[in-house]
mmCIF file of C-alpha atoms in Angstrom:
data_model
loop_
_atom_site.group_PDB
_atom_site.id
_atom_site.type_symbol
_atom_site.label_atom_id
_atom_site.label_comp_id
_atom_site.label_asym_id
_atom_site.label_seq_id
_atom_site.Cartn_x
_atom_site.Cartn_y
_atom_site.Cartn_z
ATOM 1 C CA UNK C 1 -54.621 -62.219 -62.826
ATOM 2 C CA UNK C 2 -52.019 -64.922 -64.185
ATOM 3 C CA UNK C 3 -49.440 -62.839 -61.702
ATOM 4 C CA UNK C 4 -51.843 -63.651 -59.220
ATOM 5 C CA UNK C 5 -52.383 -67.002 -59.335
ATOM 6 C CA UNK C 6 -48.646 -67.683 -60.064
ATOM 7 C CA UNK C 7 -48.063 -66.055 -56.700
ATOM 8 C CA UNK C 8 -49.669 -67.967 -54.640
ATOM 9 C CA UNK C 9 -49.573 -71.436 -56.694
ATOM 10 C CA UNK C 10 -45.151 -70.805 -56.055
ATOM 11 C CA UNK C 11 -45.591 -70.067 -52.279
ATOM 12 C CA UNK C 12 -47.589 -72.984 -51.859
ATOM 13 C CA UNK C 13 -45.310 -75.959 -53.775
ATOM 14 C CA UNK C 14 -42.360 -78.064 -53.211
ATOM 15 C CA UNK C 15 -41.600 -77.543 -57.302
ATOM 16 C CA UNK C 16 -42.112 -73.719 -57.719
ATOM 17 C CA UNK C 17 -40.123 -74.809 -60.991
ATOM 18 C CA UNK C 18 -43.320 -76.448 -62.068
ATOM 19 C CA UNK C 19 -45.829 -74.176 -62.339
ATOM 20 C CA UNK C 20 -47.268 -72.734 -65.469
ATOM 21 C CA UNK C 21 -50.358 -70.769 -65.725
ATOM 22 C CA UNK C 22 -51.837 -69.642 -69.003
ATOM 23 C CA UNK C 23 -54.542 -67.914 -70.197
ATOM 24 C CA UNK C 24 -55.979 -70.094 -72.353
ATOM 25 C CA UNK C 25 -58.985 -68.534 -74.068
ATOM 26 C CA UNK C 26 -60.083 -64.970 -73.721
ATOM 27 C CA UNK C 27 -63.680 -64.248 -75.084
ATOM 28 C CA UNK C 28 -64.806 -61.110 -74.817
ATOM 29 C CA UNK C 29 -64.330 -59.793 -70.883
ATOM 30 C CA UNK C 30 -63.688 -63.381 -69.981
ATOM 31 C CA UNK C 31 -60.366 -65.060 -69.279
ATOM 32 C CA UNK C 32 -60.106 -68.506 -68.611
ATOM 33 C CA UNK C 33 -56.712 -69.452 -66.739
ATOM 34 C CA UNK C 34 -55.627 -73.204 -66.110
ATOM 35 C CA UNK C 35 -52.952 -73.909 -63.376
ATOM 36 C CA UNK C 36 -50.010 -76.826 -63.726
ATOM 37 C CA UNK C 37 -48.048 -77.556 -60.897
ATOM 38 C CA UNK C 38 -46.080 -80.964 -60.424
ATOM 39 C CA UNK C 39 -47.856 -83.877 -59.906
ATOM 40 C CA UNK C 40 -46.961 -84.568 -56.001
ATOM 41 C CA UNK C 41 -48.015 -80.741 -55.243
ATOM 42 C CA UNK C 42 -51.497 -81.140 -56.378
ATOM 43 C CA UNK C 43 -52.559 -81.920 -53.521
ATOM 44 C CA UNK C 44 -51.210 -78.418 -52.080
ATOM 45 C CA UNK C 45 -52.869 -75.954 -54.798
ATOM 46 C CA UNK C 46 -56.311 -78.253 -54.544
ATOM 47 C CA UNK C 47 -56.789 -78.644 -50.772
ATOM 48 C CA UNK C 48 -59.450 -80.714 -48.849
ATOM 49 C CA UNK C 49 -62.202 -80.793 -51.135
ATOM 50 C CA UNK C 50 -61.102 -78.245 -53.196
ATOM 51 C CA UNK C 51 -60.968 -75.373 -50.718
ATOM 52 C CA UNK C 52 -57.566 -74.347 -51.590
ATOM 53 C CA UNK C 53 -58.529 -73.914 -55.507
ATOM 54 C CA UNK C 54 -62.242 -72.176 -54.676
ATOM 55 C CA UNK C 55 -60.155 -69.584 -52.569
ATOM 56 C CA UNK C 56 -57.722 -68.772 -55.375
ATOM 57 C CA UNK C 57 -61.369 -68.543 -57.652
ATOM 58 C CA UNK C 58 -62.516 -65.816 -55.169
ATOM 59 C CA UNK C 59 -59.290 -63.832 -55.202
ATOM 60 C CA UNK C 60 -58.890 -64.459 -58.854
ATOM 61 C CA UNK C 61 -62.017 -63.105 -59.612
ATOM 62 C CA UNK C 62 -61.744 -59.917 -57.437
ATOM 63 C CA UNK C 63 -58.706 -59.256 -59.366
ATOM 64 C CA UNK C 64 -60.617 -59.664 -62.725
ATOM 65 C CA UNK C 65 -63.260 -57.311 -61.553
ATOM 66 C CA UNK C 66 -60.870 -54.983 -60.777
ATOM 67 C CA UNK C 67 -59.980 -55.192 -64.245
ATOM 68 C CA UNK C 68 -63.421 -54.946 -65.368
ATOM 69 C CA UNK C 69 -63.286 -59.062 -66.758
ATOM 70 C CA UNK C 70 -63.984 -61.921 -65.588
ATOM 71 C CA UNK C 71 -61.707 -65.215 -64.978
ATOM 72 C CA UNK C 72 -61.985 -68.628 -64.365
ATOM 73 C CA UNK C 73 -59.302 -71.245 -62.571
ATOM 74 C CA UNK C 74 -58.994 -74.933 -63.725
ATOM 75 C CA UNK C 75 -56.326 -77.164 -62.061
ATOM 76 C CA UNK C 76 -54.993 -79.203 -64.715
ATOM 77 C CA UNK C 77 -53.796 -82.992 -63.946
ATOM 78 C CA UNK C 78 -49.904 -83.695 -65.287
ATOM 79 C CA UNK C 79 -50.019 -86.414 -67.725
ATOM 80 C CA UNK I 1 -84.700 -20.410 -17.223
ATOM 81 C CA UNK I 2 -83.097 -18.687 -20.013
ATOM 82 C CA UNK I 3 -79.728 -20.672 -19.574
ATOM 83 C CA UNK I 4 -77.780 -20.695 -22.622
ATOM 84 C CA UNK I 5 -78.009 -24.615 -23.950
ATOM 85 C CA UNK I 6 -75.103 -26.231 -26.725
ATOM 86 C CA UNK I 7 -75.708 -29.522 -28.539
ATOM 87 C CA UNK I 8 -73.327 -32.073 -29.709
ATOM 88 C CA UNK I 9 -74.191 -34.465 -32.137
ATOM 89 C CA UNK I 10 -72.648 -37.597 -31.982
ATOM 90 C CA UNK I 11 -72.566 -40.541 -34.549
ATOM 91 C CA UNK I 12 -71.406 -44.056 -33.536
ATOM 92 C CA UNK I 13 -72.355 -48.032 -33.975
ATOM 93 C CA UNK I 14 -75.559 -47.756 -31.331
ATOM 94 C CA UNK I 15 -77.548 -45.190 -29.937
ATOM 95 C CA UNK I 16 -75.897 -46.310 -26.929
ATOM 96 C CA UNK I 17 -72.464 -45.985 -27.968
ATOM 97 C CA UNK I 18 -73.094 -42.987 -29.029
ATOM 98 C CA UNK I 19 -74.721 -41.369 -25.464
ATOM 99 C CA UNK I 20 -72.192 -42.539 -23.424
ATOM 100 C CA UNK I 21 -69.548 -41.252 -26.505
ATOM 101 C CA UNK I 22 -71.394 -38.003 -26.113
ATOM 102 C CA UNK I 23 -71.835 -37.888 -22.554
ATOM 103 C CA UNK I 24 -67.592 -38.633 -22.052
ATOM 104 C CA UNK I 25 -66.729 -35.873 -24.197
ATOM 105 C CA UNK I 26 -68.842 -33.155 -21.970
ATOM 106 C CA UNK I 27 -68.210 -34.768 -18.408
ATOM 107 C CA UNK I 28 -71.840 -35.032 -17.915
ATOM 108 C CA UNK I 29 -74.363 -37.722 -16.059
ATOM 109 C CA UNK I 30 -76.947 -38.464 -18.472
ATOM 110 C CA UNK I 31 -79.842 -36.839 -16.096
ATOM 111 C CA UNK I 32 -77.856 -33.643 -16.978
ATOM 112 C CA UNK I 33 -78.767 -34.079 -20.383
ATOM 113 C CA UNK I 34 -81.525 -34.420 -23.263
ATOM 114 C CA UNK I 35 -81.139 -37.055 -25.409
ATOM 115 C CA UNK I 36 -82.671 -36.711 -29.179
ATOM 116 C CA UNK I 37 -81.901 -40.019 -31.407
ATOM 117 C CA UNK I 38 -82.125 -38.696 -34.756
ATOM 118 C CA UNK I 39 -81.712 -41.961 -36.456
ATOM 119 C CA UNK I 40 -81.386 -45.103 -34.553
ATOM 120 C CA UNK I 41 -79.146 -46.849 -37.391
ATOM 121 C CA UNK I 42 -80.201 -49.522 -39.420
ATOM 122 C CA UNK I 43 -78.163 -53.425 -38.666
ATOM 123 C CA UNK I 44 -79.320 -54.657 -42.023
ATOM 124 C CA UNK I 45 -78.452 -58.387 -41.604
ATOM 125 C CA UNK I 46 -75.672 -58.197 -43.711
ATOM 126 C CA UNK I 47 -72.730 -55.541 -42.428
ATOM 127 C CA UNK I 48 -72.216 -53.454 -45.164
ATOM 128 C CA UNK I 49 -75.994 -52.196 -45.796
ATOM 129 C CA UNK I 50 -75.756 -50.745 -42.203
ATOM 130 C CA UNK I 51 -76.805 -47.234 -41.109
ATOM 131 C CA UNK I 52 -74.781 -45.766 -38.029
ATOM 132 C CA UNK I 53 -76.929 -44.601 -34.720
ATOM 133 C CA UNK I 54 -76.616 -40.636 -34.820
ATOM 134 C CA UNK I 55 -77.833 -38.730 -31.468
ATOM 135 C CA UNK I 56 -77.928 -35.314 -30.045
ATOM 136 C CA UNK I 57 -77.274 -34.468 -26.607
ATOM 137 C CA UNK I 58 -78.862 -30.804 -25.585
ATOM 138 C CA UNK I 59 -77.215 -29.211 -22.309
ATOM 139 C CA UNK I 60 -76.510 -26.514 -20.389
ATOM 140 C CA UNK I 61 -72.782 -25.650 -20.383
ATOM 141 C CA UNK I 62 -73.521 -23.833 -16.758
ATOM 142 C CA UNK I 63 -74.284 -27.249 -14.911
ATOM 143 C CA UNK I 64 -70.409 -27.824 -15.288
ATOM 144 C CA UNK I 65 -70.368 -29.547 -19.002
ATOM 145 C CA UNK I 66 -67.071 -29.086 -20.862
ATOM 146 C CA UNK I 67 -67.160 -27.597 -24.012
ATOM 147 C CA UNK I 68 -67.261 -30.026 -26.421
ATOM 148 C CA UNK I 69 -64.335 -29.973 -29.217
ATOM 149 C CA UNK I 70 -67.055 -29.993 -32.324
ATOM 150 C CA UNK I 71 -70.455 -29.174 -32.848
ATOM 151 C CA UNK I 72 -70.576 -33.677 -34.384
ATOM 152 C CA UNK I 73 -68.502 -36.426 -33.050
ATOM 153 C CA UNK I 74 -67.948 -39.054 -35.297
ATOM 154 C CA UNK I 75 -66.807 -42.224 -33.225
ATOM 155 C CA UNK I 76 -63.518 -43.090 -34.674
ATOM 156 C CA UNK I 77 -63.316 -47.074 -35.492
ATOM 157 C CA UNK I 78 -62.273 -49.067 -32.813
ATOM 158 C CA UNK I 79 -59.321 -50.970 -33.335
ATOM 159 C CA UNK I 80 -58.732 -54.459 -31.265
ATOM 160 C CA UNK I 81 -55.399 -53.228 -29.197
ATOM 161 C CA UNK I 82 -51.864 -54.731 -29.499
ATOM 162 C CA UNK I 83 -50.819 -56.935 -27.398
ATOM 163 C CA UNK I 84 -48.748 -56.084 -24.787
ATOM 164 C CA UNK I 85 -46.495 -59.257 -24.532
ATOM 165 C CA UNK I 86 -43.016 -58.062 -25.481
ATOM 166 C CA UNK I 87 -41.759 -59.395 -28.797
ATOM 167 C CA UNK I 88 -39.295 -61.867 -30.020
ATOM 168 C CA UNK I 89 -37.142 -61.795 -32.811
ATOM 169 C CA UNK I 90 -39.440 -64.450 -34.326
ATOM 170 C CA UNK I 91 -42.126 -62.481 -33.723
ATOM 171 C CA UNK I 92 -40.733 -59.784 -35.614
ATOM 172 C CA UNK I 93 -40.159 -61.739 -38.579
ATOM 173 C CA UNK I 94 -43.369 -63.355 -38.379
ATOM 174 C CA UNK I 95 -45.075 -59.705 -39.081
ATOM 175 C CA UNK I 96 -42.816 -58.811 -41.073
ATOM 176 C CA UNK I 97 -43.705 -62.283 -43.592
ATOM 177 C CA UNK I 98 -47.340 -61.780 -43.182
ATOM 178 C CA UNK I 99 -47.414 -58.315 -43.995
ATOM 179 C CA UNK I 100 -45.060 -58.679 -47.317
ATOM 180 C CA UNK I 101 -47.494 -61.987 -47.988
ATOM 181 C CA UNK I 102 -50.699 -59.675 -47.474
ATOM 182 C CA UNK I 103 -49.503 -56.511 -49.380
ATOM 183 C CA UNK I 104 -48.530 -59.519 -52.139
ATOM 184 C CA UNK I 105 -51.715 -60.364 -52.918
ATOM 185 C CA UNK I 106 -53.419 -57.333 -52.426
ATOM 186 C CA UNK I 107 -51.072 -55.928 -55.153
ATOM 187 C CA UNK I 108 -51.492 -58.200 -57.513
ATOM 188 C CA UNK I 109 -55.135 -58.003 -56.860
ATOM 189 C CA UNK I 110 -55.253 -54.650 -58.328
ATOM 190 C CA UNK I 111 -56.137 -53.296 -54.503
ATOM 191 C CA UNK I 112 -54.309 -50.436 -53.150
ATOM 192 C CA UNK I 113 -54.530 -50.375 -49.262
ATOM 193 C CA UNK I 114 -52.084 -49.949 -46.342
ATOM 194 C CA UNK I 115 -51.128 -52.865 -44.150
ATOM 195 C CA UNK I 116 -50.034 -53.462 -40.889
ATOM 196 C CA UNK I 117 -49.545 -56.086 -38.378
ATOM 197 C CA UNK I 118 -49.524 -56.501 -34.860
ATOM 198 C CA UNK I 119 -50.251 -59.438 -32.349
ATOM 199 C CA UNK I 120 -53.289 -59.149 -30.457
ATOM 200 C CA UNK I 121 -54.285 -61.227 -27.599
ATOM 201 C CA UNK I 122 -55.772 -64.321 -27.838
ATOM 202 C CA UNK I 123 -59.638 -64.044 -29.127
ATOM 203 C CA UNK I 124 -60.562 -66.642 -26.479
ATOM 204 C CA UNK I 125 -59.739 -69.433 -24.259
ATOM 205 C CA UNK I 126 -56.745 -70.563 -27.313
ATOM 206 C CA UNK I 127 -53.827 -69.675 -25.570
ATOM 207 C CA UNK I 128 -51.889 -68.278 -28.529
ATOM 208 C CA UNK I 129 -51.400 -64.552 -29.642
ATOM 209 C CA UNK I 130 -52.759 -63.971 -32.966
ATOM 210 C CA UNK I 131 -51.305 -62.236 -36.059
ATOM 211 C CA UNK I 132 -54.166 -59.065 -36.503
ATOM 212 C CA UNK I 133 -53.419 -57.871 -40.450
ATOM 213 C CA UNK I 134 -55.306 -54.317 -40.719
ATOM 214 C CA UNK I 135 -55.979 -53.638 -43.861
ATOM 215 C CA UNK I 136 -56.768 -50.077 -44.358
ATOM 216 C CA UNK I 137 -57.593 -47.966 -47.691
ATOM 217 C CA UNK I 138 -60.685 -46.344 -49.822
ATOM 218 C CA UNK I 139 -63.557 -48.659 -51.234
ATOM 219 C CA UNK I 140 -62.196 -51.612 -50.089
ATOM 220 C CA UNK I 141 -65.935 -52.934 -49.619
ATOM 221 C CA UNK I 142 -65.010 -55.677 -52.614
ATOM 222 C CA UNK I 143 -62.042 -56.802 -50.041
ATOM 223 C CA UNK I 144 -64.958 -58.233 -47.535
ATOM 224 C CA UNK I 145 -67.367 -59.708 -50.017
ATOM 225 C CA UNK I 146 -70.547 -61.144 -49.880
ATOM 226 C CA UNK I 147 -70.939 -63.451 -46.346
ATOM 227 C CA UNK I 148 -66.831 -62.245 -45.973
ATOM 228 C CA UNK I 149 -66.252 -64.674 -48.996
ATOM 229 C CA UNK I 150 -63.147 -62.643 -50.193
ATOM 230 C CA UNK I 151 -62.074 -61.582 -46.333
ATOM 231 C CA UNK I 152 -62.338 -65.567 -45.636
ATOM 232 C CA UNK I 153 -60.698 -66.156 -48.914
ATOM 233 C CA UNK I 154 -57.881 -63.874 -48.050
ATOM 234 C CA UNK I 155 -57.155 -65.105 -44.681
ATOM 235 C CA UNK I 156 -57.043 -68.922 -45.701
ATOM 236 C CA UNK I 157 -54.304 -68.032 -48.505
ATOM 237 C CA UNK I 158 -52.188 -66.387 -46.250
ATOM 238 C CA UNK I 159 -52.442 -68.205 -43.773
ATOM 239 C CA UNK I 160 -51.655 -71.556 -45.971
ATOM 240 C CA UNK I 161 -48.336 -69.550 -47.381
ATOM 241 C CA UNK I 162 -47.245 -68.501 -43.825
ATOM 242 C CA UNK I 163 -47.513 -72.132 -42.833
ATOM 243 C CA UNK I 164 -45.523 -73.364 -45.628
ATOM 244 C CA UNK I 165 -42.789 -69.846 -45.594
ATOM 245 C CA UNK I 166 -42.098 -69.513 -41.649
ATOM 246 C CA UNK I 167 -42.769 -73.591 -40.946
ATOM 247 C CA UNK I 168 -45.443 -73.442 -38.050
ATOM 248 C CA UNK I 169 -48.993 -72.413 -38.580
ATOM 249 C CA UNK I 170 -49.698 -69.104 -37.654
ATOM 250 C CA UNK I 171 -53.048 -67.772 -35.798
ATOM 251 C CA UNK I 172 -54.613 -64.981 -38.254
ATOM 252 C CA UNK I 173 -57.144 -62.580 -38.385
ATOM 253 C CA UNK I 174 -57.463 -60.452 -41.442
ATOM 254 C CA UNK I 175 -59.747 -57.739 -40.905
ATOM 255 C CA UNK I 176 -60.823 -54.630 -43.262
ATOM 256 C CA UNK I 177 -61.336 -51.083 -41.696
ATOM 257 C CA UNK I 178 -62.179 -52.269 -38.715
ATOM 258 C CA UNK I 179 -65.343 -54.751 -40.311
ATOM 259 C CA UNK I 180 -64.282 -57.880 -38.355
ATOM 260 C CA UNK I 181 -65.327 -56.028 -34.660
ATOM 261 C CA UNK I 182 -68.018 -53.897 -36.186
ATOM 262 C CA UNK I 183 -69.676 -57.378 -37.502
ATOM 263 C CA UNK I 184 -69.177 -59.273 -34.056
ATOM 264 C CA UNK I 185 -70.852 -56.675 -32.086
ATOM 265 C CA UNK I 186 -73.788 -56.305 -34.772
ATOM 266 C CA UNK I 187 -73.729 -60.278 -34.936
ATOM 267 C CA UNK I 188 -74.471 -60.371 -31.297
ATOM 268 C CA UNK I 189 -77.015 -57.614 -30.852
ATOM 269 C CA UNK I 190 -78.726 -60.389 -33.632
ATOM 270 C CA UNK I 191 -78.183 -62.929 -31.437
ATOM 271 C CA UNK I 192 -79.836 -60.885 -28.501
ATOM 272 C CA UNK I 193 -82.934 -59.938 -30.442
ATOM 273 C CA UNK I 194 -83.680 -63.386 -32.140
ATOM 274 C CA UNK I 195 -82.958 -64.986 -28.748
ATOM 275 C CA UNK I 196 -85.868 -62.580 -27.650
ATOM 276 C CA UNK I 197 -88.024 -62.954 -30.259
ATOM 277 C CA UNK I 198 -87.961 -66.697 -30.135
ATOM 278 C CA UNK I 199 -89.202 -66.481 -26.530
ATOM 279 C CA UNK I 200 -91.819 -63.507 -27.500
ATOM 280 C CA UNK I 201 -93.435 -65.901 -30.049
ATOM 281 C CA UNK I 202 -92.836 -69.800 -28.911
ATOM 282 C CA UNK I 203 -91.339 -70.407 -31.883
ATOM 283 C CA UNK I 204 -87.371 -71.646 -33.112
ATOM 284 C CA UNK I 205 -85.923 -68.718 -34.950
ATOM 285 C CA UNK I 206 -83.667 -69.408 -37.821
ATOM 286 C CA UNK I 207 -80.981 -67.015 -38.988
ATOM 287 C CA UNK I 208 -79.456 -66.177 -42.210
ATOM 288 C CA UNK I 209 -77.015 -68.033 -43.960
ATOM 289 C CA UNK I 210 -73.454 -67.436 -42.060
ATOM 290 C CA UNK I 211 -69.933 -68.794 -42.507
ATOM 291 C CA UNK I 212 -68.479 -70.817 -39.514
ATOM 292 C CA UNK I 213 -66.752 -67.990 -37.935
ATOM 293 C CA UNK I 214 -70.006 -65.968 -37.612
ATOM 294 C CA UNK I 215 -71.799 -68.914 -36.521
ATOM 295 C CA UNK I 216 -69.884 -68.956 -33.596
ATOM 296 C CA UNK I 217 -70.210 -65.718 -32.465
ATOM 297 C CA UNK I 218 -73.549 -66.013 -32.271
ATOM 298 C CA UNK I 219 -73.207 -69.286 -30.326
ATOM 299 C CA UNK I 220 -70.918 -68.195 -27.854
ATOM 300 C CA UNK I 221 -73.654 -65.215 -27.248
ATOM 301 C CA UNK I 222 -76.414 -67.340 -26.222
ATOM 302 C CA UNK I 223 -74.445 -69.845 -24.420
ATOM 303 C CA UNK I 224 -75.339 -68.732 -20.931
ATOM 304 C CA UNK I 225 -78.958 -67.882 -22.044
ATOM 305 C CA UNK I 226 -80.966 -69.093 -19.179
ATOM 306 C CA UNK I 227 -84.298 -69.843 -21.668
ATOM 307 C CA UNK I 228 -82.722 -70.063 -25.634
ATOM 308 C CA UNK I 229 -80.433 -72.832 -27.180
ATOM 309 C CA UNK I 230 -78.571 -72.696 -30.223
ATOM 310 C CA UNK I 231 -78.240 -75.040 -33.020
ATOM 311 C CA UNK I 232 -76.622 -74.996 -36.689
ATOM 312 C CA UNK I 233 -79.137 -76.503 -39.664
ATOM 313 C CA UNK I 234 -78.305 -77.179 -42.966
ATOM 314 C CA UNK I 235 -75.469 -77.826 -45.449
ATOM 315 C CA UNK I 236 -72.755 -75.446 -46.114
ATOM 316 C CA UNK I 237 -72.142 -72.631 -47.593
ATOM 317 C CA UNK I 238 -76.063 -72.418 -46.209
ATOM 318 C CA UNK I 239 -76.030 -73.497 -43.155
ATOM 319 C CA UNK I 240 -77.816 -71.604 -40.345
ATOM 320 C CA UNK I 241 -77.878 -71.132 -36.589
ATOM 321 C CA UNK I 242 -81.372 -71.207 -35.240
ATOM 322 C CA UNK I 243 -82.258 -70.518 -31.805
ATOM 323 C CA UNK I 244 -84.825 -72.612 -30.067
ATOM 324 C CA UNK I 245 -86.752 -72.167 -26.623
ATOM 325 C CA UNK I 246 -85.555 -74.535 -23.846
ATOM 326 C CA UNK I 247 -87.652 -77.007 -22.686
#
């Protein structure tokens, strides 16, 4: 799932150097995953109204499925 | 009498897709023939509940019928054909990308499918070949999702990293086991029927929720009807054609 998300977050940045993606909390089948890029590619991993980010949520969570979990995607803001 | 009679059996999309499938293999008119239809098929408004038309064609093999090769035909998948256009070296590349990009994803997906790319011709009046990415495997029902969420989902991605990998944006269609046709010919035998209905009754038909891309299909159906218009109601992702009788 992480590899996922990583995958696509590094195609679609200026920074690939930038992104992180952890799993922050796992309860029970359910993974929650927040996304860092660099602050001028948020835009990119976001998209118009957040379609960019609710597509990564539907591919992220046919990946969890297949591993029998489920997973959520937050896009965290660089301080 | 007493002429010896065969019968083929022949599944396919529509009862008459299936005939004329039938009716090719043995070289026959249809007056030549008898036509059962064991089971119409089912359209089920969305694709994947859908029930294929299955027919049986009883003949005599004296009134110059070929033999047919089985005793059941099962109509293969139709597959939108390549382009013929000749390619560039660009063009080579550009399959090339979006197949490592697709097969990507899928794999860290957890999905194990073939996939291949070709160009097809344009879908419409857009002048520009588009990148077809076949997808092909077992079970790969979760790959199309409910209203083609994941399918839609899919494309976008790809599309996005092709933009951002080869430069230029490149015209995609993603399909799974041959879904994307299957769904545009079911989508407009819908179209058809409510267009129908709305004129049997008086009354604006409204359609199921559909994504964009669907939407359209069904517009472009009823374009030319001579008594039906077509309009889309509501917000997304629950917005809905409905067809209403010309004044």
């Amino acid at each position: 799932m992480k590899e996922l998300i990583e995958f696509i977050a590094c195609s679609l940045v200026d920074d690939p150097s930038k992104v992180q993606v952890k799993p922050e909390r796992e309860t029970g089948g359910s993974v929650h995953l927040e996304l860092r890029v660099a602050k001028d590619d948020m835009g990119r991993v976001i998209g118009k109204s957040g379609r960019v980010a609710n597509a990564m949520r539907v591919l992220l969570r046919v990946a969890a499925a297949r591993e029998g979990k489920q997973a959520t995607l937050d896009v965290i803001e660089p301080r | 009498m007493g002429q010896e009679k065969t019968s083929l059996e022949i599944i396919a999309p529509t009862v008459e897709e299936a005939v004329s499938r039938g009716l090719s293999e043995i070289g026959l008119e249809r007056e030549g023939v008898e036509v059962e239809v064991l089971d119409s098929g089912s359209r089920g408004l969305f694709g994947l509940g859908s029930r294929q038309a299955r027919v049986r064609l009883t003949f005599s093999l004296e009134g110059g019928a070929r033999k047919p090769t089985a005793s059941v035909i099962e109509e293969i998948v139709e597959t939108i054909p390549e382009s013929t256009e000749p390619l560039t070296e660009e063009d080579v590349n550009t399959l090339q990308v979006t197949r490592e990009v697709v097969a990507g994803l899928l794999e860290k997906m957890h999905i194990f499918a073939k996939v291949e790319t070709r160009f097809i011709d344009p879908l419409d009046e857009r002048d520009e070949r588009v990148v077809l990415v076949d997808i092909q495997g077992n079970d790969l029902s979760i790959l199309i999702g409910k209203r083609n969420e994941v399918l839609n989902a899919l494309q976008y991605i790809t599309s996005l990293i092709l933009g951002k990998e080869l430069g230029h944006w490149v015209p995609l269609l993603i399909d799974v086991q041959g879904y994307r046709l299957r769904r545009e010919r079911q989508l407009r035998q819908i179209a058809r029927r409510m267009a129908e209905q709305a004129i049997h009754t008086g009354r604006r038909q409204t359609l199921e929720p559909m994504p964009a891309s669907e939407r359209r299909i069904i517009h472009l159906e009823l374009r030319d009807h001579p008594r039906v218009s077509t309009e889309s109601v509501g917000e997304e992702p629950n917005r809905k054609v409905t067809i209403i009788l010309k004044k």
